[in-house]
Amino acid sequence: MNNLDKLPSKNILSLFMTCGFPSLSQSRKVFQTIQNNQPHIIEFGLPFSDPMADGLVIQEANKLALKKGLSTNQSINLIKSISKNKGDTSYVIMCYINTVIKYGVSQFIKSIKGTVDGMIIVDLPFEEEKDIREQLENNGIYLIKLISPMTDSNRAKRLLHKSKGFIYYISSTGITGSNKLNHKEINQNIKIIKKHSSIPVLVGFGIKSKNDVDSLSKKTLTDGVIIGSALIQMYFDLKMNFSNYLKSLDKFIKNLKIN
Amino acid sequence: MSNYNEPNKTGRFGQFGGMYVSETLMPLLIELDQAYSKIKKDKNFQKELKDLFNNYVGRPSPLFHAANISKYLNGPKVYFKRDELNHTGAHKINNCLGQILLAKKMGKTRIIAETGAGQHGVATATVCALFGLECHIYMGSKDIIRQKPNVFRMKLLGANIIPVESGSKSLKDAMNEALRDWIKNVRDTFYIIGSTAGPHPYPKMVRDFQSIIGIEARAQILVQEKKLPDFLIACVGGGSNAMGLFYPFLNDKKVSIIGVEAAGKGAKTNETAATMTSGTPGILHGSYSYVLQDSDGQIKEAHSISAGLDYPGVGPEHSHLKKSQRAKYFGITDKEALKAFQLCSKLEGIIPALEPSHALAYLFKAFKNKHKNKVVILNLCGRGDKDLFTAAKELGFDTDE
């Protein structure tokens, strides 16, 4: 059973966090804090040396994790150790394709099977995905589709054919963490997506606060939101005081969950 | 290899290449591929480009018989394809002119580019000045220091230089930042990639624009020697000057093709840029090709004295030529390149850039007292003015005096 099939139809909360940030042992505590709040989805970011679709905040998180020598195996083991309290939460890995290729696609899938429900591979577009998507699906893992404001209706139709889990709508052109939310454009594009697919549509990139979440739910047809950079930024805002960070993170997520 | 016909429609050179970018860029890359395919057959476009090549760049570049070096070698007869005489001092301008004409046709108003040695940055700034387009150049802060003359040139030409502080602060990181800019500004921006790297259709497009080098060289050698060359030698960073020379000869099976990579402090050390000697296949900057990476697929920092070769990846077509054994690739160290830089200056009165100094060093190393009666064409793809400060420092000469 894939937890993504049990997502509610509205108010879905997906939280992104980089594995190994700020260090491996601290990262375990960060993910436990997130898991304790039982968001619908946790996105586990695998650090990459050249994250070309990420803004400064996630770049910095990647750098910190890699500086301490985090390996792909350590990230996977971290995810497995957190999953003891998984419950109904869906686990999704977000990463760049080179990490998977270098590990070996079938080897990678074998090691996450049964723990991870979906994968978002940022730089694996529709044109290159076929082989990996099939291998993932054969093992009960969904390849999550990304749709951007540049994707027109025809292309969206092709991309979303047989899509599973949820659809990741990139709120505007740009990298993670950096955008202003244009509700009108977002809503227009969600309408197009919903013409071609019946699974939940989540909006990500540039969602920073409870306010952003509320206004998106009110002004658009989105089924949920994805928050990432804002959760990491908090650590730097708190001058890297880890115990304060854990408390603030917990408070921030609890506040998000109040409807 | 019968008739060479790479890449296929999805941008694959054998198993290498492809389009590994985020969805935000995909629609534009597809549009770019279509626009390029169309414009390639457009006679007006070809005419406009040819006129710029002849009257703005100064093409055709001469094919010069380097008699002194030939004598020194006591080996083959050596010819230089002198793309260092081009306007802006390197081969980079060939590609920039092609791409900016395409950018204009596609209605883009803002140009971005990455640069390592600054040669591609200067060439991009130059064509932007010529066509009156806004120009932003991403350059690693380490490269800004070691290529000061080119930084000033770009500023004179009206370009905005954006220093890149991430990673190794050189070419790879400049390309990351340029890609991020492009994802943000995809609607009005054209990214002029300077090498045969990046996602499809760039490797093909850049190769095609640079192939004027090989087309000319092939015709020139047939006039001067009445036969094809036995060897082609060119330096390879991303690989655009090399592909430009090699491509028109790929079906001439008797022509041996040699690419020379920068091995920095040695191909077996951690301070190298010899991607095909020391790397493994992986995905960087949108295509599948050889890259310098660790066992987890994290990209390593490259090292070379030459900023233009200081890149941990290589164009996918070179990976294909290596794999299919149509071309051979060798590494040359910083020290060897620096020696060749001096030797060429003294023997021929031509100060080469540090990039083709790697090709020259391989020539000096592998052809001394060998291959008599053979003919070699070496791509002298850039001039050394930009490297004077770097070379002076390495050679212990005080330029402040």
PDB file of N, CA and C in Angstrom, chain B residues 91-145:
ATOM      1  N   HIS B  91      38.260  31.326 -30.609  1.00  0.00           N
ATOM      2  CA  HIS B  91      37.208  30.743 -31.446  1.00  0.00           C
ATOM      3  C   HIS B  91      35.806  31.036 -30.931  1.00  0.00           C
ATOM      4  N   LYS B  92      35.687  31.484 -29.673  1.00  0.00           N
ATOM      5  CA  LYS B  92      34.373  31.600 -29.026  1.00  0.00           C
ATOM      6  C   LYS B  92      33.381  32.468 -29.803  1.00  0.00           C
ATOM      7  N   ILE B  93      33.896  33.459 -30.501  1.00  0.00           N
ATOM      8  CA  ILE B  93      33.032  34.406 -31.214  1.00  0.00           C
ATOM      9  C   ILE B  93      32.179  33.709 -32.279  1.00  0.00           C
ATOM     10  N   ASN B  94      32.701  32.642 -32.895  1.00  0.00           N
ATOM     11  CA  ASN B  94      31.957  31.926 -33.943  1.00  0.00           C
ATOM     12  C   ASN B  94      30.572  31.515 -33.446  1.00  0.00           C
ATOM     13  N   ASN B  95      30.585  30.883 -32.272  1.00  0.00           N
ATOM     14  CA  ASN B  95      29.362  30.367 -31.674  1.00  0.00           C
ATOM     15  C   ASN B  95      28.452  31.489 -31.187  1.00  0.00           C
ATOM     16  N   CYS B  96      29.053  32.533 -30.602  1.00  0.00           N
ATOM     17  CA  CYS B  96      28.239  33.629 -30.055  1.00  0.00           C
ATOM     18  C   CYS B  96      27.443  34.335 -31.148  1.00  0.00           C
ATOM     19  N   LEU B  97      28.058  34.500 -32.312  1.00  0.00           N
ATOM     20  CA  LEU B  97      27.337  35.156 -33.405  1.00  0.00           C
ATOM     21  C   LEU B  97      26.149  34.308 -33.855  1.00  0.00           C
ATOM     22  N   GLY B  98      26.375  33.012 -33.974  1.00  0.00           N
ATOM     23  CA  GLY B  98      25.283  32.124 -34.358  1.00  0.00           C
ATOM     24  C   GLY B  98      24.138  32.189 -33.363  1.00  0.00           C
ATOM     25  N   GLN B  99      24.494  32.113 -32.077  1.00  0.00           N
ATOM     26  CA  GLN B  99      23.445  32.077 -31.058  1.00  0.00           C
ATOM     27  C   GLN B  99      22.715  33.406 -30.904  1.00  0.00           C
ATOM     28  N   ILE B 100      23.431  34.518 -31.090  1.00  0.00           N
ATOM     29  CA  ILE B 100      22.713  35.782 -30.888  1.00  0.00           C
ATOM     30  C   ILE B 100      21.750  36.057 -32.042  1.00  0.00           C
ATOM     31  N   LEU B 101      22.115  35.594 -33.228  1.00  0.00           N
ATOM     32  CA  LEU B 101      21.166  35.726 -34.337  1.00  0.00           C
ATOM     33  C   LEU B 101      19.904  34.909 -34.044  1.00  0.00           C
ATOM     34  N   LEU B 102      20.111  33.728 -33.463  1.00  0.00           N
ATOM     35  CA  LEU B 102      18.992  32.870 -33.089  1.00  0.00           C
ATOM     36  C   LEU B 102      18.155  33.533 -31.979  1.00  0.00           C
ATOM     37  N   ALA B 103      18.838  34.109 -30.998  1.00  0.00           N
ATOM     38  CA  ALA B 103      18.147  34.784 -29.889  1.00  0.00           C
ATOM     39  C   ALA B 103      17.255  35.900 -30.421  1.00  0.00           C
ATOM     40  N   LYS B 104      17.791  36.643 -31.381  1.00  0.00           N
ATOM     41  CA  LYS B 104      17.012  37.738 -31.965  1.00  0.00           C
ATOM     42  C   LYS B 104      15.782  37.211 -32.692  1.00  0.00           C
ATOM     43  N   LYS B 105      15.996  36.139 -33.448  1.00  0.00           N
ATOM     44  CA  LYS B 105      14.876  35.529 -34.185  1.00  0.00           C
ATOM     45  C   LYS B 105      13.793  35.049 -33.223  1.00  0.00           C
ATOM     46  N   MET B 106      14.211  34.598 -32.035  1.00  0.00           N
ATOM     47  CA  MET B 106      13.242  34.088 -31.063  1.00  0.00           C
ATOM     48  C   MET B 106      12.645  35.205 -30.214  1.00  0.00           C
ATOM     49  N   GLY B 107      13.059  36.446 -30.469  1.00  0.00           N
ATOM     50  CA  GLY B 107      12.478  37.590 -29.774  1.00  0.00           C
ATOM     51  C   GLY B 107      12.956  37.775 -28.345  1.00  0.00           C
ATOM     52  N   LYS B 108      14.104  37.189 -27.998  1.00  0.00           N
ATOM     53  CA  LYS B 108      14.624  37.347 -26.637  1.00  0.00           C
ATOM     54  C   LYS B 108      15.356  38.687 -26.519  1.00  0.00           C
ATOM     55  N   THR B 109      15.251  39.297 -25.331  1.00  0.00           N
ATOM     56  CA  THR B 109      15.807  40.641 -25.179  1.00  0.00           C
ATOM     57  C   THR B 109      16.960  40.702 -24.187  1.00  0.00           C
ATOM     58  N   ARG B 110      17.174  39.620 -23.470  1.00  0.00           N
ATOM     59  CA  ARG B 110      18.172  39.638 -22.406  1.00  0.00           C
ATOM     60  C   ARG B 110      19.074  38.421 -22.595  1.00  0.00           C
ATOM     61  N   ILE B 111      20.403  38.662 -22.569  1.00  0.00           N
ATOM     62  CA  ILE B 111      21.366  37.584 -22.811  1.00  0.00           C
ATOM     63  C   ILE B 111      22.132  37.286 -21.521  1.00  0.00           C
ATOM     64  N   ILE B 112      22.268  35.993 -21.208  1.00  0.00           N
ATOM     65  CA  ILE B 112      23.152  35.613 -20.106  1.00  0.00           C
ATOM     66  C   ILE B 112      24.178  34.612 -20.625  1.00  0.00           C
ATOM     67  N   ALA B 113      25.314  34.542 -19.949  1.00  0.00           N
ATOM     68  CA  ALA B 113      26.336  33.560 -20.310  1.00  0.00           C
ATOM     69  C   ALA B 113      27.196  33.285 -19.096  1.00  0.00           C
ATOM     70  N   GLU B 114      27.875  32.125 -19.136  1.00  0.00           N
ATOM     71  CA  GLU B 114      28.872  31.807 -18.128  1.00  0.00           C
ATOM     72  C   GLU B 114      30.235  31.987 -18.777  1.00  0.00           C
ATOM     73  N   THR B 115      31.251  32.227 -17.964  1.00  0.00           N
ATOM     74  CA  THR B 115      32.575  32.240 -18.564  1.00  0.00           C
ATOM     75  C   THR B 115      33.609  31.745 -17.567  1.00  0.00           C
ATOM     76  N   GLY B 116      34.663  31.116 -18.098  1.00  0.00           N
ATOM     77  CA  GLY B 116      35.753  30.637 -17.259  1.00  0.00           C
ATOM     78  C   GLY B 116      36.952  31.537 -17.483  1.00  0.00           C
ATOM     79  N   ALA B 117      37.615  31.338 -18.616  1.00  0.00           N
ATOM     80  CA  ALA B 117      38.775  32.164 -18.956  1.00  0.00           C
ATOM     81  C   ALA B 117      38.380  33.588 -19.305  1.00  0.00           C
ATOM     82  N   GLY B 118      37.115  33.785 -19.552  1.00  0.00           N
ATOM     83  CA  GLY B 118      36.656  35.112 -19.946  1.00  0.00           C
ATOM     84  C   GLY B 118      36.522  35.264 -21.447  1.00  0.00           C
ATOM     85  N   GLN B 119      37.034  34.277 -22.201  1.00  0.00           N
ATOM     86  CA  GLN B 119      36.971  34.401 -23.666  1.00  0.00           C
ATOM     87  C   GLN B 119      35.528  34.319 -24.161  1.00  0.00           C
ATOM     88  N   HIS B 120      34.767  33.391 -23.601  1.00  0.00           N
ATOM     89  CA  HIS B 120      33.362  33.299 -24.007  1.00  0.00           C
ATOM     90  C   HIS B 120      32.580  34.509 -23.504  1.00  0.00           C
ATOM     91  N   GLY B 121      32.937  34.988 -22.313  1.00  0.00           N
ATOM     92  CA  GLY B 121      32.291  36.186 -21.780  1.00  0.00           C
ATOM     93  C   GLY B 121      32.554  37.396 -22.663  1.00  0.00           C
ATOM     94  N   VAL B 122      33.800  37.542 -23.080  1.00  0.00           N
ATOM     95  CA  VAL B 122      34.150  38.667 -23.957  1.00  0.00           C
ATOM     96  C   VAL B 122      33.411  38.534 -25.290  1.00  0.00           C
ATOM     97  N   ALA B 123      33.390  37.331 -25.836  1.00  0.00           N
ATOM     98  CA  ALA B 123      32.716  37.126 -27.119  1.00  0.00           C
ATOM     99  C   ALA B 123      31.220  37.413 -26.997  1.00  0.00           C
ATOM    100  N   THR B 124      30.617  36.989 -25.878  1.00  0.00           N
ATOM    101  CA  THR B 124      29.186  37.249 -25.670  1.00  0.00           C
ATOM    102  C   THR B 124      28.932  38.747 -25.496  1.00  0.00           C
ATOM    103  N   ALA B 125      29.772  39.384 -24.674  1.00  0.00           N
ATOM    104  CA  ALA B 125      29.622  40.835 -24.466  1.00  0.00           C
ATOM    105  C   ALA B 125      29.777  41.576 -25.797  1.00  0.00           C
ATOM    106  N   THR B 126      30.669  41.075 -26.636  1.00  0.00           N
ATOM    107  CA  THR B 126      30.913  41.704 -27.935  1.00  0.00           C
ATOM    108  C   THR B 126      29.680  41.633 -28.838  1.00  0.00           C
ATOM    109  N   VAL B 127      29.099  40.433 -28.956  1.00  0.00           N
ATOM    110  CA  VAL B 127      27.938  40.322 -29.843  1.00  0.00           C
ATOM    111  C   VAL B 127      26.728  41.057 -29.267  1.00  0.00           C
ATOM    112  N   CYS B 128      26.644  41.141 -27.933  1.00  0.00           N
ATOM    113  CA  CYS B 128      25.556  41.909 -27.321  1.00  0.00           C
ATOM    114  C   CYS B 128      25.709  43.398 -27.624  1.00  0.00           C
ATOM    115  N   ALA B 129      26.963  43.871 -27.582  1.00  0.00           N
ATOM    116  CA  ALA B 129      27.209  45.276 -27.942  1.00  0.00           C
ATOM    117  C   ALA B 129      26.814  45.503 -29.401  1.00  0.00           C
ATOM    118  N   LEU B 130      27.221  44.576 -30.254  1.00  0.00           N
ATOM    119  CA  LEU B 130      26.945  44.706 -31.685  1.00  0.00           C
ATOM    120  C   LEU B 130      25.447  44.754 -31.967  1.00  0.00           C
ATOM    121  N   PHE B 131      24.679  43.920 -31.253  1.00  0.00           N
ATOM    122  CA  PHE B 131      23.241  43.850 -31.525  1.00  0.00           C
ATOM    123  C   PHE B 131      22.393  44.619 -30.514  1.00  0.00           C
ATOM    124  N   GLY B 132      23.057  45.317 -29.596  1.00  0.00           N
ATOM    125  CA  GLY B 132      22.323  46.159 -28.648  1.00  0.00           C
ATOM    126  C   GLY B 132      21.434  45.397 -27.683  1.00  0.00           C
ATOM    127  N   LEU B 133      21.909  44.256 -27.199  1.00  0.00           N
ATOM    128  CA  LEU B 133      21.117  43.494 -26.224  1.00  0.00           C
ATOM    129  C   LEU B 133      21.772  43.536 -24.836  1.00  0.00           C
ATOM    130  N   GLU B 134      20.909  43.524 -23.810  1.00  0.00           N
ATOM    131  CA  GLU B 134      21.357  43.521 -22.417  1.00  0.00           C
ATOM    132  C   GLU B 134      22.142  42.231 -22.140  1.00  0.00           C
ATOM    133  N   CYS B 135      23.290  42.374 -21.429  1.00  0.00           N
ATOM    134  CA  CYS B 135      24.193  41.237 -21.279  1.00  0.00           C
ATOM    135  C   CYS B 135      24.647  41.039 -19.836  1.00  0.00           C
ATOM    136  N   HIS B 136      24.436  39.843 -19.309  1.00  0.00           N
ATOM    137  CA  HIS B 136      24.869  39.517 -17.946  1.00  0.00           C
ATOM    138  C   HIS B 136      25.786  38.300 -17.987  1.00  0.00           C
ATOM    139  N   ILE B 137      26.994  38.454 -17.436  1.00  0.00           N
ATOM    140  CA  ILE B 137      27.977  37.373 -17.497  1.00  0.00           C
ATOM    141  C   ILE B 137      28.261  36.828 -16.091  1.00  0.00           C
ATOM    142  N   TYR B 138      28.052  35.538 -15.911  1.00  0.00           N
ATOM    143  CA  TYR B 138      28.385  34.889 -14.636  1.00  0.00           C
ATOM    144  C   TYR B 138      29.823  34.373 -14.709  1.00  0.00           C
ATOM    145  N   MET B 139      30.605  34.748 -13.688  1.00  0.00           N
ATOM    146  CA  MET B 139      32.012  34.369 -13.673  1.00  0.00           C
ATOM    147  C   MET B 139      32.445  34.066 -12.246  1.00  0.00           C
ATOM    148  N   GLY B 140      33.111  32.931 -12.059  1.00  0.00           N
ATOM    149  CA  GLY B 140      33.597  32.567 -10.733  1.00  0.00           C
ATOM    150  C   GLY B 140      34.548  33.622 -10.204  1.00  0.00           C
ATOM    151  N   SER B 141      34.470  33.889  -8.884  1.00  0.00           N
ATOM    152  CA  SER B 141      35.297  34.972  -8.349  1.00  0.00           C
ATOM    153  C   SER B 141      36.787  34.624  -8.460  1.00  0.00           C
ATOM    154  N   LYS B 142      37.118  33.319  -8.442  1.00  0.00           N
ATOM    155  CA  LYS B 142      38.513  32.921  -8.620  1.00  0.00           C
ATOM    156  C   LYS B 142      38.992  33.283 -10.038  1.00  0.00           C
ATOM    157  N   ASP B 143      38.120  33.080 -11.007  1.00  0.00           N
ATOM    158  CA  ASP B 143      38.466  33.402 -12.392  1.00  0.00           C
ATOM    159  C   ASP B 143      38.545  34.912 -12.626  1.00  0.00           C
ATOM    160  N   ILE B 144      37.707  35.653 -11.889  1.00  0.00           N
ATOM    161  CA  ILE B 144      37.741  37.115 -12.032  1.00  0.00           C
ATOM    162  C   ILE B 144      39.132  37.629 -11.662  1.00  0.00           C
ATOM    163  N   ILE B 145      39.733  37.011 -10.637  1.00  0.00           N
ATOM    164  CA  ILE B 145      41.068  37.434 -10.219  1.00  0.00           C
ATOM    165  C   ILE B 145      42.116  37.047 -11.255  1.00  0.00           C
TER     166      ILE B 145
END
